Amino acid sequence: MLEITDLHVGYGRTEVLHGVDLSVPPDGVAAVLGHNGAGKTTLLRAVVGLLKVRTGTVSFDGTDITRLPTFERVRRGLAYVPQGQQAFGDLTAKENLQLVADTRRDGARRTDEALDLFPALRGLLDRRAGLLSGGQRQQLAIARALVTAPRLLILDEPTEGIQPSVVTEIEDAILSLTEAGGLSVLLVEQHVGFALGAAERFVVLESGRVSAEGEGGASAEADVRAMMAV
């Protein structure tokens, strides 16, 4: 689905990623783990085209998209939910979804399907997004991304700073999406147990380099936690 090969990315004269390799399986999850400042968000921004790649390649479905602008990557099926519960605060939750739905023939159906994943949002559609809780805004951000019918959903810390009950709802939604097929997920997540439980593959970034990688699953959790405790 997605192949990242020998990726070098930076800001100005400072290089942040140093030869990162990562693959996201079809209809599966790849998790990126690491401490703050390790380069995780930089990696996601490079994948979606918000940062220029210095060297290396990003391939999607066998096609090199390294030099494509962001809007072309979105057309091909990428959707990005950045860190921080992003929403248009002055618009209602319904209007936030409508902004995307109006660009698609099947927008109404896609919106309904997204709301099925986060049923609590149905009762909040007329509320301004800026008045929603952090967890509700994060659910809204993910739902809005899903209305685009992505084939690869890119999530940056989707459960950061969110109350535990909503964390569980978001985790369940991500798992149900991948189990249904037709969608892959590239996930940056601080909750190691969930990330490894959901992911077929994982990498640990340290100072912009892959310091560890392997197959996901509960059996990897102790080793990864030990590495990240250093």
PDB file of N, CA and C in Angstrom, residues 16-17 31-44 83 156-157 160 187-192 202-212 223-230:
ATOM      1  N   VAL A  16      16.032  16.188   9.815  1.00  0.00           N
ATOM      2  CA  VAL A  16      15.297  15.580  10.930  1.00  0.00           C
ATOM      3  C   VAL A  16      15.157  14.076  10.747  1.00  0.00           C
ATOM      4  N   LEU A  17      14.867  13.631   9.537  1.00  0.00           N
ATOM      5  CA  LEU A  17      14.766  12.199   9.245  1.00  0.00           C
ATOM      6  C   LEU A  17      15.992  11.771   8.453  1.00  0.00           C
ATOM      7  N   ALA A  31       2.377   1.216  12.805  1.00  0.00           N
ATOM      8  CA  ALA A  31       2.502   2.163  13.905  1.00  0.00           C
ATOM      9  C   ALA A  31       3.909   2.735  13.953  1.00  0.00           C
ATOM     10  N   VAL A  32       3.985   4.027  14.238  1.00  0.00           N
ATOM     11  CA  VAL A  32       5.255   4.724  14.423  1.00  0.00           C
ATOM     12  C   VAL A  32       5.312   5.178  15.876  1.00  0.00           C
ATOM     13  N   LEU A  33       6.308   4.708  16.582  1.00  0.00           N
ATOM     14  CA  LEU A  33       6.457   4.997  18.004  1.00  0.00           C
ATOM     15  C   LEU A  33       7.753   5.763  18.235  1.00  0.00           C
ATOM     16  N   GLY A  34       7.852   6.409  19.381  1.00  0.00           N
ATOM     17  CA  GLY A  34       9.061   7.139  19.712  1.00  0.00           C
ATOM     18  C   GLY A  34       8.763   8.303  20.634  1.00  0.00           C
ATOM     19  N   HIS A  35       9.820   8.829  21.254  1.00  0.00           N
ATOM     20  CA  HIS A  35       9.669   9.951  22.168  1.00  0.00           C
ATOM     21  C   HIS A  35       9.349  11.234  21.396  1.00  0.00           C
ATOM     22  N   ASN A  36       8.915  12.257  22.118  1.00  0.00           N
ATOM     23  CA  ASN A  36       8.714  13.566  21.516  1.00  0.00           C
ATOM     24  C   ASN A  36      10.021  14.041  20.892  1.00  0.00           C
ATOM     25  N   GLY A  37       9.926  14.609  19.702  1.00  0.00           N
ATOM     26  CA  GLY A  37      11.109  15.094  19.020  1.00  0.00           C
ATOM     27  C   GLY A  37      11.845  14.049  18.210  1.00  0.00           C
ATOM     28  N   ALA A  38      11.299  12.845  18.131  1.00  0.00           N
ATOM     29  CA  ALA A  38      11.979  11.765  17.403  1.00  0.00           C
ATOM     30  C   ALA A  38      11.817  11.886  15.898  1.00  0.00           C
ATOM     31  N   GLY A  39      10.832  12.693  15.444  1.00  0.00           N
ATOM     32  CA  GLY A  39      10.609  12.864  14.014  1.00  0.00           C
ATOM     33  C   GLY A  39       9.327  12.250  13.499  1.00  0.00           C
ATOM     34  N   LYS A  40       8.427  11.849  14.393  1.00  0.00           N
ATOM     35  CA  LYS A  40       7.215  11.141  13.990  1.00  0.00           C
ATOM     36  C   LYS A  40       6.296  12.038  13.159  1.00  0.00           C
ATOM     37  N   THR A  41       6.009  13.236  13.653  1.00  0.00           N
ATOM     38  CA  THR A  41       5.132  14.144  12.912  1.00  0.00           C
ATOM     39  C   THR A  41       5.788  14.585  11.607  1.00  0.00           C
ATOM     40  N   THR A  42       7.082  14.804  11.628  1.00  0.00           N
ATOM     41  CA  THR A  42       7.798  15.149  10.396  1.00  0.00           C
ATOM     42  C   THR A  42       7.608  14.063   9.344  1.00  0.00           C
ATOM     43  N   LEU A  43       7.662  12.819   9.752  1.00  0.00           N
ATOM     44  CA  LEU A  43       7.450  11.708   8.833  1.00  0.00           C
ATOM     45  C   LEU A  43       6.059  11.764   8.215  1.00  0.00           C
ATOM     46  N   LEU A  44       5.040  11.962   9.026  1.00  0.00           N
ATOM     47  CA  LEU A  44       3.674  12.006   8.506  1.00  0.00           C
ATOM     48  C   LEU A  44       3.478  13.185   7.560  1.00  0.00           C
ATOM     49  N   GLN A  83      -2.172  16.189  14.646  1.00  0.00           N
ATOM     50  CA  GLN A  83      -2.233  16.209  16.099  1.00  0.00           C
ATOM     51  C   GLN A  83      -2.999  17.438  16.575  1.00  0.00           C
ATOM     52  N   ASP A 156      -2.131  11.272  13.578  1.00  0.00           N
ATOM     53  CA  ASP A 156      -1.037  11.721  14.435  1.00  0.00           C
ATOM     54  C   ASP A 156      -1.563  11.900  15.859  1.00  0.00           C
ATOM     55  N   GLU A 157      -1.196  10.976  16.726  1.00  0.00           N
ATOM     56  CA  GLU A 157      -1.575  11.017  18.145  1.00  0.00           C
ATOM     57  C   GLU A 157      -3.079  11.187  18.331  1.00  0.00           C
ATOM     58  N   GLU A 160      -4.238  11.553  22.124  1.00  0.00           N
ATOM     59  CA  GLU A 160      -3.485  12.404  23.043  1.00  0.00           C
ATOM     60  C   GLU A 160      -4.405  13.378  23.777  1.00  0.00           C
ATOM     61  N   LEU A 187      -0.221   5.132  11.764  1.00  0.00           N
ATOM     62  CA  LEU A 187      -0.618   5.610  13.086  1.00  0.00           C
ATOM     63  C   LEU A 187       0.595   6.013  13.912  1.00  0.00           C
ATOM     64  N   VAL A 188       0.610   7.269  14.369  1.00  0.00           N
ATOM     65  CA  VAL A 188       1.526   7.690  15.421  1.00  0.00           C
ATOM     66  C   VAL A 188       0.728   7.723  16.712  1.00  0.00           C
ATOM     67  N   GLU A 189       1.211   7.017  17.734  1.00  0.00           N
ATOM     68  CA  GLU A 189       0.395   6.843  18.929  1.00  0.00           C
ATOM     69  C   GLU A 189       1.290   6.626  20.147  1.00  0.00           C
ATOM     70  N   GLN A 190       0.968   7.328  21.256  1.00  0.00           N
ATOM     71  CA  GLN A 190       1.728   7.175  22.494  1.00  0.00           C
ATOM     72  C   GLN A 190       1.260   5.975  23.318  1.00  0.00           C
ATOM     73  N   HIS A 191       0.041   5.519  23.088  1.00  0.00           N
ATOM     74  CA  HIS A 191      -0.463   4.359  23.825  1.00  0.00           C
ATOM     75  C   HIS A 191       0.113   3.093  23.181  1.00  0.00           C
ATOM     76  N   VAL A 192       1.231   2.634  23.730  1.00  0.00           N
ATOM     77  CA  VAL A 192       1.987   1.552  23.102  1.00  0.00           C
ATOM     78  C   VAL A 192       1.152   0.284  22.996  1.00  0.00           C
ATOM     79  N   PHE A 202       5.511  -2.237  13.044  1.00  0.00           N
ATOM     80  CA  PHE A 202       5.820  -1.030  13.790  1.00  0.00           C
ATOM     81  C   PHE A 202       7.271  -0.653  13.567  1.00  0.00           C
ATOM     82  N   VAL A 203       7.541   0.635  13.732  1.00  0.00           N
ATOM     83  CA  VAL A 203       8.913   1.120  13.816  1.00  0.00           C
ATOM     84  C   VAL A 203       9.008   2.042  15.021  1.00  0.00           C
ATOM     85  N   VAL A 204      10.181   2.082  15.624  1.00  0.00           N
ATOM     86  CA  VAL A 204      10.481   3.038  16.690  1.00  0.00           C
ATOM     87  C   VAL A 204      11.492   4.021  16.130  1.00  0.00           C
ATOM     88  N   LEU A 205      11.152   5.314  16.190  1.00  0.00           N
ATOM     89  CA  LEU A 205      12.067   6.353  15.749  1.00  0.00           C
ATOM     90  C   LEU A 205      12.837   6.909  16.937  1.00  0.00           C
ATOM     91  N   GLU A 206      14.116   7.125  16.719  1.00  0.00           N
ATOM     92  CA  GLU A 206      14.964   7.758  17.711  1.00  0.00           C
ATOM     93  C   GLU A 206      15.891   8.729  16.988  1.00  0.00           C
ATOM     94  N   SER A 207      15.728  10.011  17.290  1.00  0.00           N
ATOM     95  CA  SER A 207      16.527  11.064  16.646  1.00  0.00           C
ATOM     96  C   SER A 207      16.471  10.961  15.124  1.00  0.00           C
ATOM     97  N   GLY A 208      15.270  10.667  14.611  1.00  0.00           N
ATOM     98  CA  GLY A 208      15.073  10.652  13.165  1.00  0.00           C
ATOM     99  C   GLY A 208      15.528   9.405  12.458  1.00  0.00           C
ATOM    100  N   ARG A 209      15.901   8.394  13.201  1.00  0.00           N
ATOM    101  CA  ARG A 209      16.326   7.127  12.608  1.00  0.00           C
ATOM    102  C   ARG A 209      15.488   5.984  13.171  1.00  0.00           C
ATOM    103  N   VAL A 210      15.316   4.937  12.392  1.00  0.00           N
ATOM    104  CA  VAL A 210      14.611   3.751  12.874  1.00  0.00           C
ATOM    105  C   VAL A 210      15.554   2.975  13.782  1.00  0.00           C
ATOM    106  N   SER A 211      15.223   2.939  15.074  1.00  0.00           N
ATOM    107  CA  SER A 211      16.062   2.226  16.030  1.00  0.00           C
ATOM    108  C   SER A 211      15.586   0.807  16.273  1.00  0.00           C
ATOM    109  N   ALA A 212      14.333   0.522  15.924  1.00  0.00           N
ATOM    110  CA  ALA A 212      13.789  -0.831  16.068  1.00  0.00           C
ATOM    111  C   ALA A 212      12.586  -0.962  15.154  1.00  0.00           C
ATOM    112  N   ASP A 223       9.130  -5.467  25.038  1.00  0.00           N
ATOM    113  CA  ASP A 223      10.410  -5.039  24.465  1.00  0.00           C
ATOM    114  C   ASP A 223      10.368  -3.582  24.042  1.00  0.00           C
ATOM    115  N   VAL A 224       9.253  -3.176  23.420  1.00  0.00           N
ATOM    116  CA  VAL A 224       9.155  -1.790  22.967  1.00  0.00           C
ATOM    117  C   VAL A 224       9.100  -0.837  24.159  1.00  0.00           C
ATOM    118  N   ARG A 225       8.361  -1.193  25.177  1.00  0.00           N
ATOM    119  CA  ARG A 225       8.296  -0.324  26.360  1.00  0.00           C
ATOM    120  C   ARG A 225       9.690  -0.198  26.986  1.00  0.00           C
ATOM    121  N   ALA A 226      10.443  -1.280  27.014  1.00  0.00           N
ATOM    122  CA  ALA A 226      11.797  -1.224  27.583  1.00  0.00           C
ATOM    123  C   ALA A 226      12.680  -0.297  26.760  1.00  0.00           C
ATOM    124  N   MET A 227      12.570  -0.363  25.432  1.00  0.00           N
ATOM    125  CA  MET A 227      13.375   0.510  24.574  1.00  0.00           C
ATOM    126  C   MET A 227      13.012   1.972  24.789  1.00  0.00           C
ATOM    127  N   MET A 228      11.714   2.245  24.908  1.00  0.00           N
ATOM    128  CA  MET A 228      11.266   3.627  25.019  1.00  0.00           C
ATOM    129  C   MET A 228      11.449   4.190  26.431  1.00  0.00           C
ATOM    130  N   ALA A 229      11.741   3.328  27.391  1.00  0.00           N
ATOM    131  CA  ALA A 229      11.977   3.793  28.772  1.00  0.00           C
ATOM    132  C   ALA A 229      13.379   4.330  28.945  1.00  0.00           C
ATOM    133  N   VAL A 230      14.241   4.069  27.972  1.00  0.00           N
ATOM    134  CA  VAL A 230      15.645   4.495  28.082  1.00  0.00           C
ATOM    135  C   VAL A 230      15.747   6.000  27.856  1.00  0.00           C
TER     136      VAL A 230
END
